[in-house]
Short mmCIF file of C-alpha atoms and ligand atoms in Angstrom, two decimals:
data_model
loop_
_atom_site.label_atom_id
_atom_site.label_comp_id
_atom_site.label_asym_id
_atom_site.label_seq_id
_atom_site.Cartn_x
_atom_site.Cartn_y
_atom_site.Cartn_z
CA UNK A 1 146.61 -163.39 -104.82
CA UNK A 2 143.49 -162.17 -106.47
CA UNK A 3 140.18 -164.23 -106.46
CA UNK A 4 139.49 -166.25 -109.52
CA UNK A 5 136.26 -168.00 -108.85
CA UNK A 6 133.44 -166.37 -106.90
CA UNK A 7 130.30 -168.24 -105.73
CA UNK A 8 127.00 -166.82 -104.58
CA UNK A 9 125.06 -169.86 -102.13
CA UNK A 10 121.43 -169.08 -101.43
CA UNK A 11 122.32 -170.09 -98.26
CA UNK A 12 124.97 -170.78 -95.17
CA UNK A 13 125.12 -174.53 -95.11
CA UNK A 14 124.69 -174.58 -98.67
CA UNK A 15 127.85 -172.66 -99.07
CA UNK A 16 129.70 -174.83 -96.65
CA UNK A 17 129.32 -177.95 -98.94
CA UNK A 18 130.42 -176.37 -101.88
CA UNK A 19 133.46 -174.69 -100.22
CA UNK A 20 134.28 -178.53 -98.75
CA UNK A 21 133.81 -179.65 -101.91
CA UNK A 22 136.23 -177.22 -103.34
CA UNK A 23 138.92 -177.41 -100.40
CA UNK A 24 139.24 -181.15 -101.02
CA UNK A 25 141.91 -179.61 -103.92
CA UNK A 26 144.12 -178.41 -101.20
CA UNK A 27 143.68 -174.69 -102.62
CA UNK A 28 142.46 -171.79 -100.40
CA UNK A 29 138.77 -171.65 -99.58
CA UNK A 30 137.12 -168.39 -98.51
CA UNK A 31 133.53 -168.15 -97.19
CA UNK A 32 132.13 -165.21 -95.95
CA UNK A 33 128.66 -164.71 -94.24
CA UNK A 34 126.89 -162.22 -96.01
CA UNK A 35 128.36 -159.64 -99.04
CA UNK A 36 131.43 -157.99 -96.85
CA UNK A 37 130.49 -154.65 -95.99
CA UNK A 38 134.21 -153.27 -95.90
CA UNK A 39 136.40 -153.11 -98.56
CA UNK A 40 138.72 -156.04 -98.99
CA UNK A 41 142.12 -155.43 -101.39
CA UNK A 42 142.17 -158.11 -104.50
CA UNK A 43 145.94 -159.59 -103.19
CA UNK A 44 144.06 -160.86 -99.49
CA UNK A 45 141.53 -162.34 -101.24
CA UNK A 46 141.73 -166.16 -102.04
CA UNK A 47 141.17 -167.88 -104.95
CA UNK A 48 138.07 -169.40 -104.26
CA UNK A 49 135.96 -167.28 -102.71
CA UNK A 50 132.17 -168.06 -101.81
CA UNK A 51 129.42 -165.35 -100.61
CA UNK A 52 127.09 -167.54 -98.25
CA UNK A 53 123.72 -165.78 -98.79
CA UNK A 54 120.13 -166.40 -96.77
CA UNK A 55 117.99 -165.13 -99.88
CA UNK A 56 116.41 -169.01 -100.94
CA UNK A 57 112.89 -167.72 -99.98
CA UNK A 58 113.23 -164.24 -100.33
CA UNK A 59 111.26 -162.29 -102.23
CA UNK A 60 112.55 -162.73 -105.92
CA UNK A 61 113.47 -158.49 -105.87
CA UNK A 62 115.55 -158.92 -102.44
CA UNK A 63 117.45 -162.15 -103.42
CA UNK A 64 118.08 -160.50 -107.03
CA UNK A 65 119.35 -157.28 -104.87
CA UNK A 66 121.54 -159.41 -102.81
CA UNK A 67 123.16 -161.70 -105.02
CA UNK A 68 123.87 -158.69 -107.38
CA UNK A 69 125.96 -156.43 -104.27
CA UNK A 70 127.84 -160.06 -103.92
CA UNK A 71 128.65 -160.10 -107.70
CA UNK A 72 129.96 -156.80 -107.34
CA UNK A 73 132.16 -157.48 -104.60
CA UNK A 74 133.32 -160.95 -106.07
CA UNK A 75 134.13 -158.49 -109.09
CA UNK A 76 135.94 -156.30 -107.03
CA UNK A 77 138.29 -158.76 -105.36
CA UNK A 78 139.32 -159.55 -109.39
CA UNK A 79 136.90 -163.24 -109.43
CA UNK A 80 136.58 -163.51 -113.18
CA UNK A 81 134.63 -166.75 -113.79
CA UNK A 82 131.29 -167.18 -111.30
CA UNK A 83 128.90 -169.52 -109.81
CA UNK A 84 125.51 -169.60 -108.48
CA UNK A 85 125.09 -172.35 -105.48
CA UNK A 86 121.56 -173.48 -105.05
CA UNK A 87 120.30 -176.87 -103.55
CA UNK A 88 120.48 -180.36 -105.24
CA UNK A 89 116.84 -180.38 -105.30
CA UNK A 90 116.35 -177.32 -107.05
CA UNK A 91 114.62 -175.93 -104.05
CA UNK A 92 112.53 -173.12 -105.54
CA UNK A 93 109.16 -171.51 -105.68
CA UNK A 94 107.17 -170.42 -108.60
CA UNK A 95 108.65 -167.05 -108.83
CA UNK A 96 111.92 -167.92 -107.75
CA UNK A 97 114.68 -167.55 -106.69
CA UNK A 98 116.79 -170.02 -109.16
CA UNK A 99 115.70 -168.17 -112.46
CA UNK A 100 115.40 -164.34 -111.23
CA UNK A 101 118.50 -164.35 -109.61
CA UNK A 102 120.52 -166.74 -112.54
CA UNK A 103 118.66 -164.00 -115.06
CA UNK A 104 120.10 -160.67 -113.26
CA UNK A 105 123.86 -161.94 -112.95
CA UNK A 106 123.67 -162.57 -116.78
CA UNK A 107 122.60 -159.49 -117.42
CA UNK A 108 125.29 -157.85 -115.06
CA UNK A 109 127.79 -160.24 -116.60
CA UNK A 110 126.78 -159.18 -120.27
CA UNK A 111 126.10 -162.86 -121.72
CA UNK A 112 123.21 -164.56 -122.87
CA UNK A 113 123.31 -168.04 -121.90
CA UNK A 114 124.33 -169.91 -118.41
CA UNK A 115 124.00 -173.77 -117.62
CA UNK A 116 121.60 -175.06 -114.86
CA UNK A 117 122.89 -178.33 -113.11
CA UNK A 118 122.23 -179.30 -109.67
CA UNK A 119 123.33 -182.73 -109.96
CA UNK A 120 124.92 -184.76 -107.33
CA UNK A 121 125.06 -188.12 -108.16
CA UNK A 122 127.26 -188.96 -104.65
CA UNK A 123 123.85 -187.68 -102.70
CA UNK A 124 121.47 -189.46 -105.30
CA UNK A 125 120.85 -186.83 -107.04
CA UNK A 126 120.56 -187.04 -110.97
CA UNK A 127 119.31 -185.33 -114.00
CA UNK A 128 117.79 -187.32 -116.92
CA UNK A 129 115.66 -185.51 -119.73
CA UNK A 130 115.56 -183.01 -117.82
CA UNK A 131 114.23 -185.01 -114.80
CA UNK A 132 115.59 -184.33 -111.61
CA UNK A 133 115.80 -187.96 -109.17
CA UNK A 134 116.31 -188.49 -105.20
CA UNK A 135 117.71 -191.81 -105.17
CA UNK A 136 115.34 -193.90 -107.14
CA UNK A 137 112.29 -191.27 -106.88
CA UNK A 138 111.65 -188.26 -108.72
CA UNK A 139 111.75 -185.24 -107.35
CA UNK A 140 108.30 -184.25 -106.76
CA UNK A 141 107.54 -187.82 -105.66
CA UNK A 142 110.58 -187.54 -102.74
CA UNK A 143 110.23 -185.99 -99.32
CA UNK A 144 110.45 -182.82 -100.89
CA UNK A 145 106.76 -182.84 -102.37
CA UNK A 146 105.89 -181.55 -98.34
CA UNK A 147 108.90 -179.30 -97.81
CA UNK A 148 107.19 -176.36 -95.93
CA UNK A 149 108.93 -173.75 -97.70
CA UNK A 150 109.62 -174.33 -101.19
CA UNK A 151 107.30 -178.05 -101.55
CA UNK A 152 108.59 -179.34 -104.99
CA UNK A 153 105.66 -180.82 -106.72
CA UNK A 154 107.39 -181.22 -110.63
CA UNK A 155 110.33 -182.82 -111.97
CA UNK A 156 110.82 -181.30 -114.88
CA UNK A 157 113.60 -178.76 -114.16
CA UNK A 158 113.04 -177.05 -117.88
CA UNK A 159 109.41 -176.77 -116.54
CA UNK A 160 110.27 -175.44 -112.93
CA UNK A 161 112.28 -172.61 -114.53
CA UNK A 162 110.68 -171.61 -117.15
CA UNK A 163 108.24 -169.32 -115.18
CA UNK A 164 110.85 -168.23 -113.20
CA UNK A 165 112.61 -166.19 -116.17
CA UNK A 166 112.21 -164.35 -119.00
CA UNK A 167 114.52 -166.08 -121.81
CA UNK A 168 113.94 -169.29 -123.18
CA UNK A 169 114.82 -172.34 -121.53
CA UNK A 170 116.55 -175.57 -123.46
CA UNK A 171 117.58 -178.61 -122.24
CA UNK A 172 121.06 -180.42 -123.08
CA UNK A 173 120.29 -184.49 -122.46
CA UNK A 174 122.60 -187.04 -121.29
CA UNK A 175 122.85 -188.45 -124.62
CA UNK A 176 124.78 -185.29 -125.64
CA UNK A 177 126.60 -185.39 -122.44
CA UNK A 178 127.75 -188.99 -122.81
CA UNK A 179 129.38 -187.81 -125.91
CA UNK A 180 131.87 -186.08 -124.25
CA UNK A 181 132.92 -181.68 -123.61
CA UNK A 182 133.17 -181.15 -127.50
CA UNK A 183 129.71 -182.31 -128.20
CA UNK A 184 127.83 -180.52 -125.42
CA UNK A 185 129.74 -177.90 -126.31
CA UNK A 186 128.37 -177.80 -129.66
CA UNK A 187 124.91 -178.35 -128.49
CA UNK A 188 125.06 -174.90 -125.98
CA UNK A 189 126.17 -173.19 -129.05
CA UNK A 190 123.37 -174.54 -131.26
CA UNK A 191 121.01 -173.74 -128.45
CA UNK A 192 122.48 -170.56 -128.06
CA UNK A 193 122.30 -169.39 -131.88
CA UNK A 194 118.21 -170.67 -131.13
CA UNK A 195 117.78 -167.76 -128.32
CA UNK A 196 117.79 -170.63 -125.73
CA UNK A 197 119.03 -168.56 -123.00
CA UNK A 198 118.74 -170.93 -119.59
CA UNK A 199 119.96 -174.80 -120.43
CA UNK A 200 119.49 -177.69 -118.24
CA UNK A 201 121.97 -180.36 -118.40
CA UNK A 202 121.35 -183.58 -117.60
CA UNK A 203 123.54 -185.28 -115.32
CA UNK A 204 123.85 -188.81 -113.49
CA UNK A 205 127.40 -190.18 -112.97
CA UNK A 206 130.14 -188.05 -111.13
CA UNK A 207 131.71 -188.26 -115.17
CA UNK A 208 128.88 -186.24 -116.53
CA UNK A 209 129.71 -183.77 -113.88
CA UNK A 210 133.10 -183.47 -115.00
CA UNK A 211 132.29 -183.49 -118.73
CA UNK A 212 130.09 -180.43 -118.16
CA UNK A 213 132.42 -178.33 -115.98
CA UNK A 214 135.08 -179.52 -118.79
CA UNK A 215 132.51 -177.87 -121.55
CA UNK A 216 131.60 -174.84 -119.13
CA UNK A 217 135.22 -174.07 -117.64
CA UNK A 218 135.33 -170.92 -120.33
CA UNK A 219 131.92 -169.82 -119.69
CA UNK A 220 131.47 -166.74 -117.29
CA UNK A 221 128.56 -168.06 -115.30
CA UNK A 222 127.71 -171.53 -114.30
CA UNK A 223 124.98 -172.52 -111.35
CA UNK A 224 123.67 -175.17 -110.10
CA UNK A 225 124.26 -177.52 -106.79
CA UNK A 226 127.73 -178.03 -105.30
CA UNK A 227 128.79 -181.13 -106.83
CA UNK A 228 129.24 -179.50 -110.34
CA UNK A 229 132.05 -177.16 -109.15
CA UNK A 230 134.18 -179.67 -107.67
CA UNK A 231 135.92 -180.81 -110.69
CA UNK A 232 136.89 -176.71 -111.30
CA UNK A 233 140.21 -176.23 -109.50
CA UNK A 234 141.46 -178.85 -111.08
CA UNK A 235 140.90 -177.37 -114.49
CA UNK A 236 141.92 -174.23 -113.49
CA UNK A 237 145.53 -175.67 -112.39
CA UNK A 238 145.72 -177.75 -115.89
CA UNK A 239 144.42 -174.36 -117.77
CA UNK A 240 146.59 -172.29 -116.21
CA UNK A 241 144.71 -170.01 -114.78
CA UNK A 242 145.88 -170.90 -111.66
CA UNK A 243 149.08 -172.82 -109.82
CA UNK A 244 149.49 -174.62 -106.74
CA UNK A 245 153.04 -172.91 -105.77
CA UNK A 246 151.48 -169.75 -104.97
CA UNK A 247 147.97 -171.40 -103.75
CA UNK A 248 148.70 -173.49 -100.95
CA UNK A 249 146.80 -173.88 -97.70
CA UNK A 250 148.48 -173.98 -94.24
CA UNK A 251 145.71 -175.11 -92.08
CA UNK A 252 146.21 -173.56 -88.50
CA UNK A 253 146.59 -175.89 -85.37
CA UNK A 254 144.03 -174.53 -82.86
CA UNK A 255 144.81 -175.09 -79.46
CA UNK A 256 142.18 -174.91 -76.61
CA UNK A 257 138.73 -176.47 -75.59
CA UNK A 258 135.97 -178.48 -77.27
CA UNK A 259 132.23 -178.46 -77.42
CA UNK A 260 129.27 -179.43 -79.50
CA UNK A 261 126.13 -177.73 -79.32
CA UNK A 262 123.58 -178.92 -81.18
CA UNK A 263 120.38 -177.12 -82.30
CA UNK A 264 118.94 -179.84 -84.97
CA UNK A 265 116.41 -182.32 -84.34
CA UNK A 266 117.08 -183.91 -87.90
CA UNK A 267 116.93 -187.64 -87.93
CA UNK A 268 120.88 -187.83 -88.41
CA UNK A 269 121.25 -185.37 -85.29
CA UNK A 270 119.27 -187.50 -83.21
CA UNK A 271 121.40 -190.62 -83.85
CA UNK A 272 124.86 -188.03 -83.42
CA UNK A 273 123.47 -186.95 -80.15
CA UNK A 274 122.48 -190.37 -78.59
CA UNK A 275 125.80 -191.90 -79.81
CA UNK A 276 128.12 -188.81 -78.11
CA UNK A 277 126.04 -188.69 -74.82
CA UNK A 278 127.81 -192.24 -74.36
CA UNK A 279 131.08 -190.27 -74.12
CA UNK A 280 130.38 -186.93 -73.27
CA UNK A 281 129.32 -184.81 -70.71
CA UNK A 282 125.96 -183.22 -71.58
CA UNK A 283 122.96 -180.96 -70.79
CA UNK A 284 119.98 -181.15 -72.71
CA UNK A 285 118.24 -177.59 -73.35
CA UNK A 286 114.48 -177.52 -73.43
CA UNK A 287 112.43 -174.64 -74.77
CA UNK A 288 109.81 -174.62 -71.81
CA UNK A 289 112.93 -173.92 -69.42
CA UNK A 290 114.65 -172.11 -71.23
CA UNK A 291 111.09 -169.42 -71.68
CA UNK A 292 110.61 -169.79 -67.87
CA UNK A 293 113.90 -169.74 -66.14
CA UNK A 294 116.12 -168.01 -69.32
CA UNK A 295 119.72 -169.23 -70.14
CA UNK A 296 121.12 -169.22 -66.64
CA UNK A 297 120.89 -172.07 -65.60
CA UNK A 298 122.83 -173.57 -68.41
CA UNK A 299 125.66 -170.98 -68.88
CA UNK A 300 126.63 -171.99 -64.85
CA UNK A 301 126.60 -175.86 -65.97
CA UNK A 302 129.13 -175.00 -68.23
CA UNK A 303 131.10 -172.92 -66.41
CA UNK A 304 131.74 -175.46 -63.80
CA UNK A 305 133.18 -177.36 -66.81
CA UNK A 306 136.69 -178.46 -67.91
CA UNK A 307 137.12 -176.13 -71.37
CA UNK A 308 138.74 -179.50 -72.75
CA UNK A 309 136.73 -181.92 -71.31
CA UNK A 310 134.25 -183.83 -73.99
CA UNK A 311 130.73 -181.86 -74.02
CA UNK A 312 127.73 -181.75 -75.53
CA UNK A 313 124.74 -179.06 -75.25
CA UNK A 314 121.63 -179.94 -77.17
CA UNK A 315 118.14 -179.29 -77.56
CA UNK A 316 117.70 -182.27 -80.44
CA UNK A 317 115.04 -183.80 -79.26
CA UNK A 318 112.16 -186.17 -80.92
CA UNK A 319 109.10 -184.80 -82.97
CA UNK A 320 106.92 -185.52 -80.50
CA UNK A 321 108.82 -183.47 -78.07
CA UNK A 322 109.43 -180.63 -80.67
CA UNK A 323 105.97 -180.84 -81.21
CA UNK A 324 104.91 -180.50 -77.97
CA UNK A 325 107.14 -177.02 -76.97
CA UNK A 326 105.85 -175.38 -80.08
CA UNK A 327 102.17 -176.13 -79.68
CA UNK A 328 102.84 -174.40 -76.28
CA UNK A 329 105.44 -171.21 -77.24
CA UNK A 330 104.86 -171.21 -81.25
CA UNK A 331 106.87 -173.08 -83.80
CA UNK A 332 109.07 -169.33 -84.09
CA UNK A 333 109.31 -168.66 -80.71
CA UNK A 334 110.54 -171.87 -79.74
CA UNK A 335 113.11 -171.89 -82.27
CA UNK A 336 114.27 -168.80 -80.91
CA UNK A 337 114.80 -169.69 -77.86
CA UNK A 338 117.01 -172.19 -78.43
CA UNK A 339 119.30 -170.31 -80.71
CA UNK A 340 119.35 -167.70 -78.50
CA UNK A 341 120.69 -170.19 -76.10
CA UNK A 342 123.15 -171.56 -78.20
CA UNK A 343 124.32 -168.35 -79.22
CA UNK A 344 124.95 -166.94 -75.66
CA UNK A 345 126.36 -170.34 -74.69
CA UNK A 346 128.73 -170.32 -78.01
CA UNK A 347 130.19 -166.85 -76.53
CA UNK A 348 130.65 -167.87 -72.64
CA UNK A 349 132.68 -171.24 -74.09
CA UNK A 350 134.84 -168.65 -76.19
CA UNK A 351 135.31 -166.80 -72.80
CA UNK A 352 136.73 -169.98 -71.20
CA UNK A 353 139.08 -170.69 -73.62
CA UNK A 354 136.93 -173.14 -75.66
CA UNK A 355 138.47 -172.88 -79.21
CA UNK A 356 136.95 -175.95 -80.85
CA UNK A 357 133.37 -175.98 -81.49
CA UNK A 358 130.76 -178.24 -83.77
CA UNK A 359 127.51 -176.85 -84.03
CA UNK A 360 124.58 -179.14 -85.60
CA UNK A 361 121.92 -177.34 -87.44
CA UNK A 362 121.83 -175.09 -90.50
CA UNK A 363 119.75 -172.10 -88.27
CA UNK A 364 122.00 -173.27 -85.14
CA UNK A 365 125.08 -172.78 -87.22
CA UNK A 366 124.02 -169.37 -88.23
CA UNK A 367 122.94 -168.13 -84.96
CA UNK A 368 126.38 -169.48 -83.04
CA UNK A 369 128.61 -167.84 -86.13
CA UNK A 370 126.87 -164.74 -85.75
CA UNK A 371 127.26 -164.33 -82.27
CA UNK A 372 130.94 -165.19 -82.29
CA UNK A 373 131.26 -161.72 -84.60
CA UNK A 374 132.18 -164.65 -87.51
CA UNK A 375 132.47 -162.95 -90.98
CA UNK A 376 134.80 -165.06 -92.57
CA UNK A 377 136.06 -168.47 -92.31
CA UNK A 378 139.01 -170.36 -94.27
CA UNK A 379 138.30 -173.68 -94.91
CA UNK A 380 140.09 -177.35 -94.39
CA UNK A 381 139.97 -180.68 -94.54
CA UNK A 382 136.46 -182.33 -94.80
CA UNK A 383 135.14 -184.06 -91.64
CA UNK A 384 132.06 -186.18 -93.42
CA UNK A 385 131.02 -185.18 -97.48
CA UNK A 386 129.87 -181.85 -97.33
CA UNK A 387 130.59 -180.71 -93.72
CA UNK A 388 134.09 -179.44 -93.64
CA UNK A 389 136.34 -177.75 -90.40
CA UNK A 390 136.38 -174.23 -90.89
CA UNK A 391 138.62 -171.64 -89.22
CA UNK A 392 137.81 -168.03 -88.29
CA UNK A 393 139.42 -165.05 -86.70
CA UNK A 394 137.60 -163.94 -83.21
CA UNK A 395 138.75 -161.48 -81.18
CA UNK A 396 142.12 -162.19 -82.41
CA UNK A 397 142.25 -165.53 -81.91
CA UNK A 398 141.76 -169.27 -84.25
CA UNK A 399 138.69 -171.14 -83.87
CA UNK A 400 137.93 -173.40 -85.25
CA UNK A 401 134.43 -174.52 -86.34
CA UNK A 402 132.19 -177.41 -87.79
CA UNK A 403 128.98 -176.38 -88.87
CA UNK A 404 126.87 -179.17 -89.35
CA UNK A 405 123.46 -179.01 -91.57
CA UNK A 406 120.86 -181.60 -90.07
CA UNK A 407 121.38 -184.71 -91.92
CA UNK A 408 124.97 -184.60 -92.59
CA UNK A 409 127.03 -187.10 -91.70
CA UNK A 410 127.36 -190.52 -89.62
CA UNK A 411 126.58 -191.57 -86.40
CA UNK A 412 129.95 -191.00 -85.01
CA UNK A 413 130.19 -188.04 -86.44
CA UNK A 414 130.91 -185.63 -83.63
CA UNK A 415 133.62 -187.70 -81.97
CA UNK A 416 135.34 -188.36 -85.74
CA UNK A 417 135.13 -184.34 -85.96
CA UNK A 418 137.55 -183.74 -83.18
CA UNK A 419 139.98 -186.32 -83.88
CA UNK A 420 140.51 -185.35 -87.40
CA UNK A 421 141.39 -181.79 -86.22
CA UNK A 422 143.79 -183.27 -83.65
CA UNK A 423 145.46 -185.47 -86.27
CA UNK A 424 145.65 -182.83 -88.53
P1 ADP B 1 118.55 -178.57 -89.30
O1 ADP B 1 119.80 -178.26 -90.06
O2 ADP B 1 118.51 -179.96 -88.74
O3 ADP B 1 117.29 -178.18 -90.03
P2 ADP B 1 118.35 -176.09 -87.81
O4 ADP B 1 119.25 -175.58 -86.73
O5 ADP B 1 118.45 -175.41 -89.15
O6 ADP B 1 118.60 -177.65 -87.96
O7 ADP B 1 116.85 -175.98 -87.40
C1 ADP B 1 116.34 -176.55 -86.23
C2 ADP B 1 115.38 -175.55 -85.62
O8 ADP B 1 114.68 -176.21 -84.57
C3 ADP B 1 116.11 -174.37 -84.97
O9 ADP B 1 115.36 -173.19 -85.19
C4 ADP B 1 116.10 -174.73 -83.50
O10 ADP B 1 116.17 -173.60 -82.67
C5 ADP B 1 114.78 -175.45 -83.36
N1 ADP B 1 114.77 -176.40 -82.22
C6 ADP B 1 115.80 -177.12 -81.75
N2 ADP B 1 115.44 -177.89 -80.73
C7 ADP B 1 114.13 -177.67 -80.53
C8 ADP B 1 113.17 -178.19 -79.60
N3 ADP B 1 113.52 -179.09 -78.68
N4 ADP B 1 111.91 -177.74 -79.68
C9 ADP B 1 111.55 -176.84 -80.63
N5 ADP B 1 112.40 -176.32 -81.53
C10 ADP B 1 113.68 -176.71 -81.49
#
């Protein structure tokens, strides 16, 4: 089976929620880390399959150069209708990379319009007049106004991108929306006959989501957060251009040991961790120890461990404390340190026969995937709304893998995790 929808994520967590998302059809999920570097043959490629980029604060030339080598291999594997992934809260800078990256896929693509939408009214996100909301705050009045990254400071999404690109940018409001696929529809083409080239749509009920991918399921290019592609398989079954018989996912029972590590000190984490530690064996990593006496230490108090014995390995810990180690070792360094950590410590569990892991953290996730040689994983059933279990091939054999971003999930999360892979 060939590919039929390809999505380009600025980056890995990001791609994880829109691949749960899209696995709650019960049709085949692929993610892979980075563009593939070997040649994969259209038939073992599934129909949904998602490049999981790292290019949101990139320089706008390196994410454009990225996401276009992952349109060409979407291309290649025979996707034919494609999606940029980007956050809910339009995370951005002034150059970029929404609008520079959005602009060069159209031009690849030939067309002259896409829709923007990153909407997710289940996370509190909405779009009115153009308006982007967290909960009952707008955008640059939220948390995000201090992000240290890409700190959001406007609202207006129509005045966010329009620096970012070179066409015209139009906006298609929620009065239009409410009026059903026909008459957005209708409005994109007026727009489009204008020159308007980039259109926000607003969007604040799960319906408006599903009237816009309705209006948009023709269209070659859509972006915008994860929430808008959800309602897309199911079109594509009721269009046609897909069917179940031939798309159905056997998730693989994966037999062996358990562990969490946990490299996030988001507030969410913090709650995980102190609710697992009442069940779990656990070792706390610090970044002073781990700079003065390395990894050691650690990898021997989980070697005397049973592989399927509940564990935990963290280095969560509370501002103060993360304050504290990087004052001493640098913000980076510290950091470091304890993915390093996790990453060796992901690798010895593999060695013992541990074949279930969840890893907390968006960075942690990354470093533990990347040392377990992870490339690609299949996805299944969701554990909390956006954090799914994934499965990957390493050195020949299933694991199977939760990658949690910080604030994911509830407070029971980690237990819930393994139980729904046992039941499944
Ligand atoms: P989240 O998804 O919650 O943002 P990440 O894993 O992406 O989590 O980022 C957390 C970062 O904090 C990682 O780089 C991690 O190595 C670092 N970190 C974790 N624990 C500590 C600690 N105790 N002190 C300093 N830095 C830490």
């Amino acid at each position: 089976m060939a590919a039929l929808f390809g999505a380009i994520a600025d980056d890995f967590t990001g791609a994880t929620d829109l691949a749960g998302l899209l696995a709650r059809s019960g049709l085949p999920v692929c993610l892979r880390l980075g563009v593939p570097s070997h040649p994969v043959a259209a038939e073992q490629a599934s129909p949904f399959e998602i490049i999981a980029l790292k290019c949101r604060t990139l320089p706008a030339a390196e994410a454009v150069a990225e996401a276009r080598a992952a349109l060409a291999w979407l291309r290649s594997v025979g996707a034919r209708r494609f999606y940029w992934k980007y956050c809910s809260t339009f995370d951005s800078t002034r150059e970029g990379n929404i609008g520079p990256v959005a602009e060069a896929l159209m031009a690849d693509l030939g067309i002259g319009q896409t829709l923007y939408c990153p909407a997710f009214p289940e996370n509190g996100r909405s779009i009115f007049m153009g308006h982007l909301f967290v909960g009952e705050q707008l955008l640059s009045e939220s948390p995000m106004k201090d992000h240290p990254l890409t700190p959001m400071r406007d609202s207006s999404l129509v005045r966010l991108l329009g620096p970012q690109v070179k066409g015209a940018v139009g906006l298609a409001n929620r009065h239009v929306v409410a009026q059903g696929p026909q008459a957005l529809k209708a409005r994109l083409d007026e727009l489009y006959h204008r020159q308007l080239a980039h259109i926000i749509v607003d969007a604040v009920e799960e319906e408006d989501l599903v009237t816009i991918a309705t209006a948009a399921v023709d269209m070659l290019l859509i972006t915008g957060g994860s929430a808008l592609a959800a309602p897309l398989p199911r079109l594509y079954l009721e269009r046609g251009l897909m069917d179940r018989a031939s798309n159905f996912f056997e998730r693989p029972s994966v037999e062996g040991g358990q562990i969490v590590l946990s490299g996030s000190c988001s507030a969410m984490t913090r709650q995980q961790v102190a609710h697992y530690l009442e069940e779990a064996e656990s070792l706390r990593l610090d970044p002073l120890s781990l700079q003065a006496d390395g990894v050691e230490p650690a990898l021997q108090w989980l070697r005397a461990r049973q592989p399927a014995a509940a564990k935990i390995i963290y280095a969560t810990a509370e501002p103060e404390e993360v304050r504290a180690a990087q004052q001493q070792l640098g913000a980076a360094r510290a950091g470091h340190l304890v993915e390093d950590a996790l990453a060796r410590l992901a690798q010895e569990a593999f060695r013992m026969g541990i074949r279930r892991f969840v890893v907390a953290g968006g960075e942690s996730s990354g470093a533990v995937a990347k040392a377990l040689g992870v490339t690609r994983l299949a996805i299944g059933c969701e554990i909390a709304p956006g954090v799914p279990w994934t499965y990957a091939e390493v050195a020949g054999e299933t694991v199977a893998l939760a990658l949690k971003s910080g604030n994911f999930g509830s407070a029971d999360f980690f237990h819930e995790a393994f139980q729904l892979l046992e039941a499944a």
